[in-house]
Short mmCIF file of C-alpha atoms and ligand atoms in Angstrom, two decimals:
data_model
loop_
_atom_site.label_atom_id
_atom_site.label_comp_id
_atom_site.label_asym_id
_atom_site.label_seq_id
_atom_site.Cartn_x
_atom_site.Cartn_y
_atom_site.Cartn_z
CA MET O 1 -70.20 -34.15 178.03
CA ARG O 2 -71.13 -31.56 175.40
CA LEU O 3 -73.74 -33.19 173.21
CA LEU O 4 -75.30 -31.72 170.06
CA ILE O 5 -78.74 -33.07 169.12
CA LEU O 6 -79.96 -32.21 165.64
CA GLY O 7 -83.70 -32.08 166.07
CA GLY O 8 -87.02 -31.06 164.62
CA THR O 9 -88.70 -34.42 165.26
CA THR O 10 -90.66 -36.25 167.95
CA GLU O 11 -87.62 -38.52 168.42
CA ALA O 12 -85.38 -35.53 169.23
CA SER O 13 -87.99 -34.17 171.64
CA ALA O 14 -88.23 -37.55 173.37
CA LEU O 15 -84.44 -37.70 173.76
CA ALA O 16 -84.39 -34.12 175.11
CA ARG O 17 -87.04 -35.00 177.72
CA ARG O 18 -85.03 -38.05 178.85
CA ILE O 19 -81.75 -36.17 179.33
CA ALA O 20 -83.19 -32.98 180.82
CA GLY O 21 -81.74 -32.53 184.29
CA ARG O 22 -78.90 -35.03 183.86
CA HIS O 23 -75.78 -33.51 185.41
CA ASP O 24 -73.31 -35.65 183.45
CA LEU O 25 -74.53 -34.23 180.13
CA ASP O 26 -74.36 -30.72 178.74
CA PRO O 27 -76.70 -30.96 175.76
CA ILE O 28 -77.85 -28.49 173.14
CA LEU O 29 -80.74 -29.14 170.80
CA SER O 30 -80.55 -27.60 167.34
CA LEU O 31 -83.70 -26.69 165.39
CA ALA O 32 -83.74 -25.52 161.78
CA GLY O 33 -86.34 -22.85 162.48
CA ARG O 34 -89.00 -24.14 160.06
CA THR O 35 -91.78 -24.27 162.70
CA ARG O 36 -93.14 -20.80 163.35
CA SER O 37 -93.62 -21.17 167.11
CA PRO O 38 -91.94 -24.36 168.36
CA THR O 39 -92.67 -25.60 171.87
CA PRO O 40 -89.63 -24.61 173.94
CA PRO O 41 -87.62 -27.78 174.65
CA PRO O 42 -86.66 -28.83 178.20
CA ILE O 43 -82.93 -28.50 177.42
CA PRO O 44 -80.88 -25.58 176.03
CA PHE O 45 -81.52 -25.01 172.33
CA ARG O 46 -80.46 -22.97 169.34
CA ILE O 47 -82.37 -22.16 166.16
CA GLY O 48 -81.15 -21.79 162.56
CA GLY O 49 -78.71 -23.30 160.08
CA PHE O 50 -75.00 -23.58 160.81
CA GLY O 51 -73.82 -22.37 157.41
CA GLY O 52 -73.15 -25.63 155.62
CA ILE O 53 -70.36 -28.06 156.47
CA PRO O 54 -67.78 -25.31 157.25
CA GLY O 55 -70.19 -23.57 159.62
CA LEU O 56 -71.07 -26.82 161.33
CA LYS O 57 -67.41 -27.72 161.78
CA THR O 58 -66.71 -24.34 163.35
CA TYR O 59 -69.69 -24.81 165.66
CA LEU O 60 -68.54 -28.28 166.72
CA ILE O 61 -65.00 -27.10 167.42
CA GLU O 62 -65.91 -23.87 169.21
CA GLY O 63 -68.66 -25.61 171.18
CA ARG O 64 -66.28 -28.44 172.21
CA ILE O 65 -68.93 -30.92 171.12
CA ALA O 66 -67.95 -34.46 172.16
CA ALA O 67 -70.72 -36.36 170.33
CA VAL O 68 -73.57 -35.66 167.93
CA VAL O 69 -76.98 -37.31 167.71
CA ASP O 70 -78.66 -36.73 164.36
CA ALA O 71 -82.33 -36.99 165.25
CA THR O 72 -83.55 -35.08 162.21
CA HIS O 73 -86.38 -36.32 160.00
CA PRO O 74 -85.49 -39.16 157.57
CA PHE O 75 -86.04 -36.70 154.69
CA ALA O 76 -83.74 -34.00 156.12
CA ALA O 77 -80.99 -35.39 153.90
CA GLN O 78 -78.87 -32.26 153.63
CA MET O 79 -78.49 -31.80 157.37
CA SER O 80 -77.72 -35.49 157.86
CA GLN O 81 -75.10 -35.47 155.14
CA ASN O 82 -73.48 -32.32 156.53
CA ALA O 83 -73.36 -33.89 159.99
CA ALA O 84 -71.86 -37.12 158.65
CA ILE O 85 -69.10 -35.30 156.78
CA ALA O 86 -68.31 -32.79 159.55
CA CYS O 87 -68.19 -35.51 162.25
CA ARG O 88 -66.09 -37.81 160.07
CA ASP O 89 -63.58 -35.03 159.33
CA LEU O 90 -63.34 -34.03 163.01
CA ALA O 91 -63.49 -37.61 164.35
CA ILE O 92 -66.52 -36.78 166.49
CA PRO O 93 -68.81 -39.75 167.27
CA LEU O 94 -72.14 -39.54 165.45
CA ALA O 95 -75.29 -41.59 165.93
CA ILE O 96 -78.61 -41.39 164.09
CA LEU O 97 -81.86 -41.60 166.04
CA THR O 98 -84.61 -42.40 163.57
CA ARG O 99 -87.72 -44.49 162.93
CA PRO O 100 -87.95 -47.56 160.75
CA ALA O 101 -89.40 -47.03 157.28
CA TRP O 102 -92.90 -48.35 156.62
CA ARG O 103 -92.89 -51.65 154.77
CA GLN O 104 -95.38 -52.83 152.22
CA GLN O 105 -97.80 -55.50 153.46
CA GLY O 106 -100.20 -57.86 151.76
CA GLY O 107 -103.10 -55.85 150.35
CA ASP O 108 -101.01 -52.71 149.83
CA CYS O 109 -100.81 -51.20 146.39
CA TRP O 110 -97.66 -49.07 146.50
CA PHE O 111 -95.90 -47.31 143.69
CA GLY O 112 -92.39 -46.44 144.91
CA VAL O 113 -90.68 -43.30 143.60
CA THR O 114 -87.41 -41.60 144.45
CA ASP O 115 -88.51 -37.96 144.58
CA MET O 116 -91.47 -35.60 144.42
CA LYS O 117 -91.09 -34.95 140.70
CA ALA O 118 -91.46 -38.67 140.06
CA ALA O 119 -94.46 -38.74 142.42
CA VAL O 120 -96.18 -36.09 140.29
CA LEU O 121 -95.55 -38.11 137.12
CA ALA O 122 -96.79 -41.29 138.79
CA LEU O 123 -100.25 -39.71 139.20
CA GLY O 124 -100.68 -39.97 135.43
CA GLU O 125 -102.70 -38.07 132.85
CA THR O 126 -106.22 -39.06 133.94
CA PRO O 127 -107.65 -36.61 136.53
CA ARG O 128 -107.72 -38.22 139.99
CA ARG O 129 -108.63 -37.31 143.54
CA VAL O 130 -105.32 -37.20 145.40
CA PHE O 131 -104.60 -37.08 149.14
CA LEU O 132 -101.31 -35.18 149.53
CA THR O 133 -99.50 -35.65 152.86
CA VAL O 134 -95.98 -34.61 151.89
CA GLY O 135 -95.39 -31.62 154.18
CA THR O 136 -95.25 -28.04 152.97
CA LEU O 137 -91.88 -27.63 151.28
CA GLN O 138 -92.48 -29.59 148.07
CA LEU O 139 -96.17 -28.94 147.42
CA ALA O 140 -95.28 -26.64 144.53
CA ALA O 141 -94.11 -29.70 142.53
CA PHE O 142 -97.78 -30.68 142.06
CA ALA O 143 -98.50 -27.46 140.15
CA ALA O 144 -97.10 -29.41 137.20
CA ALA O 145 -100.21 -31.66 137.33
CA PRO O 146 -103.13 -29.22 137.67
CA HIS O 147 -105.64 -31.69 136.21
CA HIS O 148 -105.91 -33.57 139.55
CA HIS O 149 -107.95 -32.57 142.60
CA TYR O 150 -105.80 -32.41 145.75
CA LEU O 151 -106.78 -32.88 149.38
CA VAL O 152 -103.74 -31.34 151.11
CA ARG O 153 -103.03 -31.98 154.80
CA THR O 154 -100.27 -30.02 156.53
CA ILE O 155 -99.48 -28.94 160.10
CA GLU O 156 -98.99 -25.27 159.29
CA HIS O 157 -100.47 -23.15 156.53
CA PRO O 158 -98.28 -23.71 153.46
CA HIS O 159 -97.22 -21.11 150.94
CA GLY O 160 -97.88 -21.58 147.24
CA MET O 161 -101.31 -23.21 147.48
CA ALA O 162 -102.57 -20.94 144.70
CA ALA O 163 -100.44 -23.04 142.32
CA LEU O 164 -102.86 -25.97 142.84
CA PRO O 165 -106.02 -24.94 141.01
CA SER O 166 -108.30 -27.59 142.54
CA HIS O 167 -107.62 -28.35 146.18
CA ARG O 168 -108.92 -28.46 149.71
CA LEU O 169 -106.53 -27.73 152.59
CA ILE O 170 -106.79 -29.34 156.03
CA LEU O 171 -104.53 -28.19 158.87
CA ALA O 172 -103.99 -31.00 161.36
CA ARG O 173 -101.24 -32.58 163.45
CA GLY O 174 -101.02 -36.32 164.11
CA PRO O 175 -101.37 -38.81 165.60
CA PHE O 176 -104.28 -39.84 163.41
CA GLY O 177 -106.57 -42.86 163.91
CA VAL O 178 -107.27 -45.47 161.24
CA GLU O 179 -111.07 -45.07 161.45
CA ASP O 180 -110.80 -41.29 161.02
CA GLU O 181 -108.44 -41.71 158.08
CA ILE O 182 -110.83 -44.17 156.43
CA ALA O 183 -113.76 -41.78 156.95
CA LEU O 184 -111.79 -38.84 155.53
CA MET O 185 -110.66 -40.76 152.46
CA GLN O 186 -114.18 -42.02 151.82
CA GLU O 187 -115.78 -38.57 152.25
CA GLU O 188 -113.24 -37.06 149.87
CA ARG O 189 -113.49 -39.99 147.42
CA ILE O 190 -109.69 -40.35 147.46
CA GLU O 191 -108.24 -42.50 144.69
CA VAL O 192 -104.55 -42.16 145.45
CA LEU O 193 -102.45 -41.18 148.49
CA VAL O 194 -99.07 -39.49 148.09
CA THR O 195 -96.74 -39.70 151.08
CA LYS O 196 -93.07 -39.76 151.99
CA ASN O 197 -91.88 -42.94 153.68
CA SER O 198 -91.32 -41.11 156.95
CA GLY O 199 -92.08 -44.12 159.12
CA GLY O 200 -93.37 -43.81 162.68
CA ALA O 201 -96.68 -44.54 164.34
CA ALA O 202 -98.13 -41.01 164.42
CA THR O 203 -98.96 -40.89 160.72
CA GLU O 204 -99.08 -44.59 159.84
CA ALA O 205 -102.90 -44.76 160.00
CA LYS O 206 -103.25 -43.32 156.50
CA ILE O 207 -101.28 -46.32 155.16
CA ALA O 208 -103.61 -48.76 156.93
CA ALA O 209 -106.64 -46.80 155.71
CA ALA O 210 -105.41 -46.94 152.12
CA ARG O 211 -104.90 -50.71 152.52
CA THR O 212 -108.46 -51.14 153.82
CA LEU O 213 -109.99 -49.07 151.04
CA GLY O 214 -107.78 -50.42 148.24
CA VAL O 215 -106.43 -46.90 147.61
CA GLU O 216 -103.19 -46.74 145.66
CA VAL O 217 -100.18 -45.20 147.45
CA VAL O 218 -97.44 -43.24 145.70
CA MET O 219 -94.61 -43.72 148.18
CA VAL O 220 -91.62 -41.37 148.03
CA GLU O 221 -88.80 -43.53 149.35
CA ARG O 222 -86.12 -42.21 151.71
CA PRO O 223 -82.94 -40.60 150.47
CA ALA O 224 -79.83 -42.73 150.98
CA THR O 225 -77.84 -41.85 154.10
CA GLU O 226 -74.20 -42.25 155.02
CA ASP O 227 -73.24 -45.48 156.73
CA THR O 228 -73.65 -44.21 160.31
CA ARG O 229 -74.85 -46.03 163.44
CA SER O 230 -78.67 -45.87 163.43
CA PHE O 231 -80.86 -46.45 166.47
CA TYR O 232 -84.62 -46.74 166.72
CA THR O 233 -85.10 -46.09 170.43
CA VAL O 234 -84.08 -43.39 172.89
CA ASP O 235 -82.77 -46.08 175.25
CA ALA O 236 -80.36 -47.36 172.60
CA VAL O 237 -79.06 -43.84 171.97
CA LEU O 238 -78.62 -43.26 175.71
CA ALA O 239 -76.51 -46.42 175.88
CA TRP O 240 -74.48 -45.19 172.90
CA ILE O 241 -73.96 -41.82 174.61
CA GLY O 242 -72.74 -43.66 177.71
CA ASP O 243 -70.24 -45.59 175.61
CA HIS O 244 -68.87 -42.36 174.14
CA ARG O 245 -68.51 -40.35 177.32
CA PRO O 246 -65.04 -38.78 177.27
CA ALA O 247 -62.57 -40.08 179.84
CA PRO O 248 -62.50 -37.82 182.95
P1 NAP P 1 -82.51 -30.33 155.12
O1 NAP P 1 -83.02 -30.07 153.76
O2 NAP P 1 -81.74 -31.55 155.38
O3 NAP P 1 -81.60 -29.13 155.62
C1 NAP P 1 -81.45 -27.89 154.92
C2 NAP P 1 -80.64 -26.97 155.79
O4 NAP P 1 -81.41 -26.55 156.92
C3 NAP P 1 -79.40 -27.62 156.38
O5 NAP P 1 -78.33 -27.64 155.45
C4 NAP P 1 -79.17 -26.71 157.57
O6 NAP P 1 -78.65 -25.46 157.18
C5 NAP P 1 -80.58 -26.45 158.06
N1 NAP P 1 -81.01 -27.42 159.06
C6 NAP P 1 -81.77 -28.54 158.88
N2 NAP P 1 -81.99 -29.16 160.04
C7 NAP P 1 -81.38 -28.42 160.99
C8 NAP P 1 -81.26 -28.51 162.39
N3 NAP P 1 -81.87 -29.52 163.08
N4 NAP P 1 -80.54 -27.58 163.05
C9 NAP P 1 -79.96 -26.55 162.37
N5 NAP P 1 -80.03 -26.40 161.04
C10 NAP P 1 -80.74 -27.31 160.36
O7 NAP P 1 -83.71 -30.24 156.17
P2 NAP P 1 -85.28 -30.06 155.94
O8 NAP P 1 -85.81 -31.24 155.23
O9 NAP P 1 -85.53 -28.68 155.40
O10 NAP P 1 -85.79 -30.14 157.45
C11 NAP P 1 -85.60 -29.04 158.32
C12 NAP P 1 -85.99 -29.43 159.74
O11 NAP P 1 -87.33 -29.89 159.76
C13 NAP P 1 -85.13 -30.56 160.30
O12 NAP P 1 -84.83 -30.21 161.62
C14 NAP P 1 -86.01 -31.79 160.24
O13 NAP P 1 -85.75 -32.69 161.28
C15 NAP P 1 -87.40 -31.18 160.34
N6 NAP P 1 -88.41 -31.94 159.61
C16 NAP P 1 -88.24 -32.22 158.29
C17 NAP P 1 -89.20 -32.95 157.61
C18 NAP P 1 -89.03 -33.32 156.15
O14 NAP P 1 -89.91 -34.02 155.61
N7 NAP P 1 -87.95 -32.90 155.48
C19 NAP P 1 -90.34 -33.39 158.30
C20 NAP P 1 -90.48 -33.10 159.66
C21 NAP P 1 -89.51 -32.36 160.30
P3 NAP P 1 -77.07 -25.15 157.17
O15 NAP P 1 -76.52 -25.85 155.97
O16 NAP P 1 -77.01 -23.67 157.10
O17 NAP P 1 -76.50 -25.72 158.44
#
């Protein structure tokens, strides 16, 4: 069974590890190529965009792909939409492997916004000490609010940091612990945390730390996705793959 996994996440890596060596599956993992030196996956892989919906359709047809698992990040909306349209048009089964969104709990002080531009506006006019954990791609949006001080945490060195006049950059990869997050926010006198609602345990500690310290959270909510089957565990996706195995 030719299986295309759209990856770039811990969920996709976990699925790849589980199916590596299975003789009934012929998988290929697709990475966008954003990470400079990704760890080579344990299954065959390709790197780079497909060329929009037409390119993806050509790839699916020429590769005789029998099913697609979209295990991209919840904020990789373009790739997910392209996959939904291409699979619908070609009648190829598509499942989403994702993580549940974080939900507000008692004691949280969240300000929900729909995009990064709105997150910048939500910080307001009064200068504040802001913890930015939004990845690298949309940091430039905060150049529009240079009166704040930013503590920026990313995995890889981002471009465009010069646009933020007052900042400190930390390079680190999760998982993070709640006590460490509390200590960091206290040391840096953080007043507001900006994050995308990525969900998942690896980076949830900052949410708990903000709750403990009474720090406000500007939460960029997830983009809407097509109405496709979503699963939250690798086991559930494996069962789905089994159900969609082509007849011999
Ligand atoms: P995006 O905006 O949805 O996608 C932009 C374009 O990048 C897509 O149209 C596609 O190009 C290409 N692309 C994206 N994912 C791909 C994949 N797995 N394989 C091949 N091409 C892919 O995506 P993004 O937000 O830039 O994210 C890029 C990658 O980083 C994804 O794999 C995602 O899982 C991972 N990631 C994203 C975030 C985030 O916050 N956005 C966080 C962690 C990891 P074509 O149109 O040419 O096919």
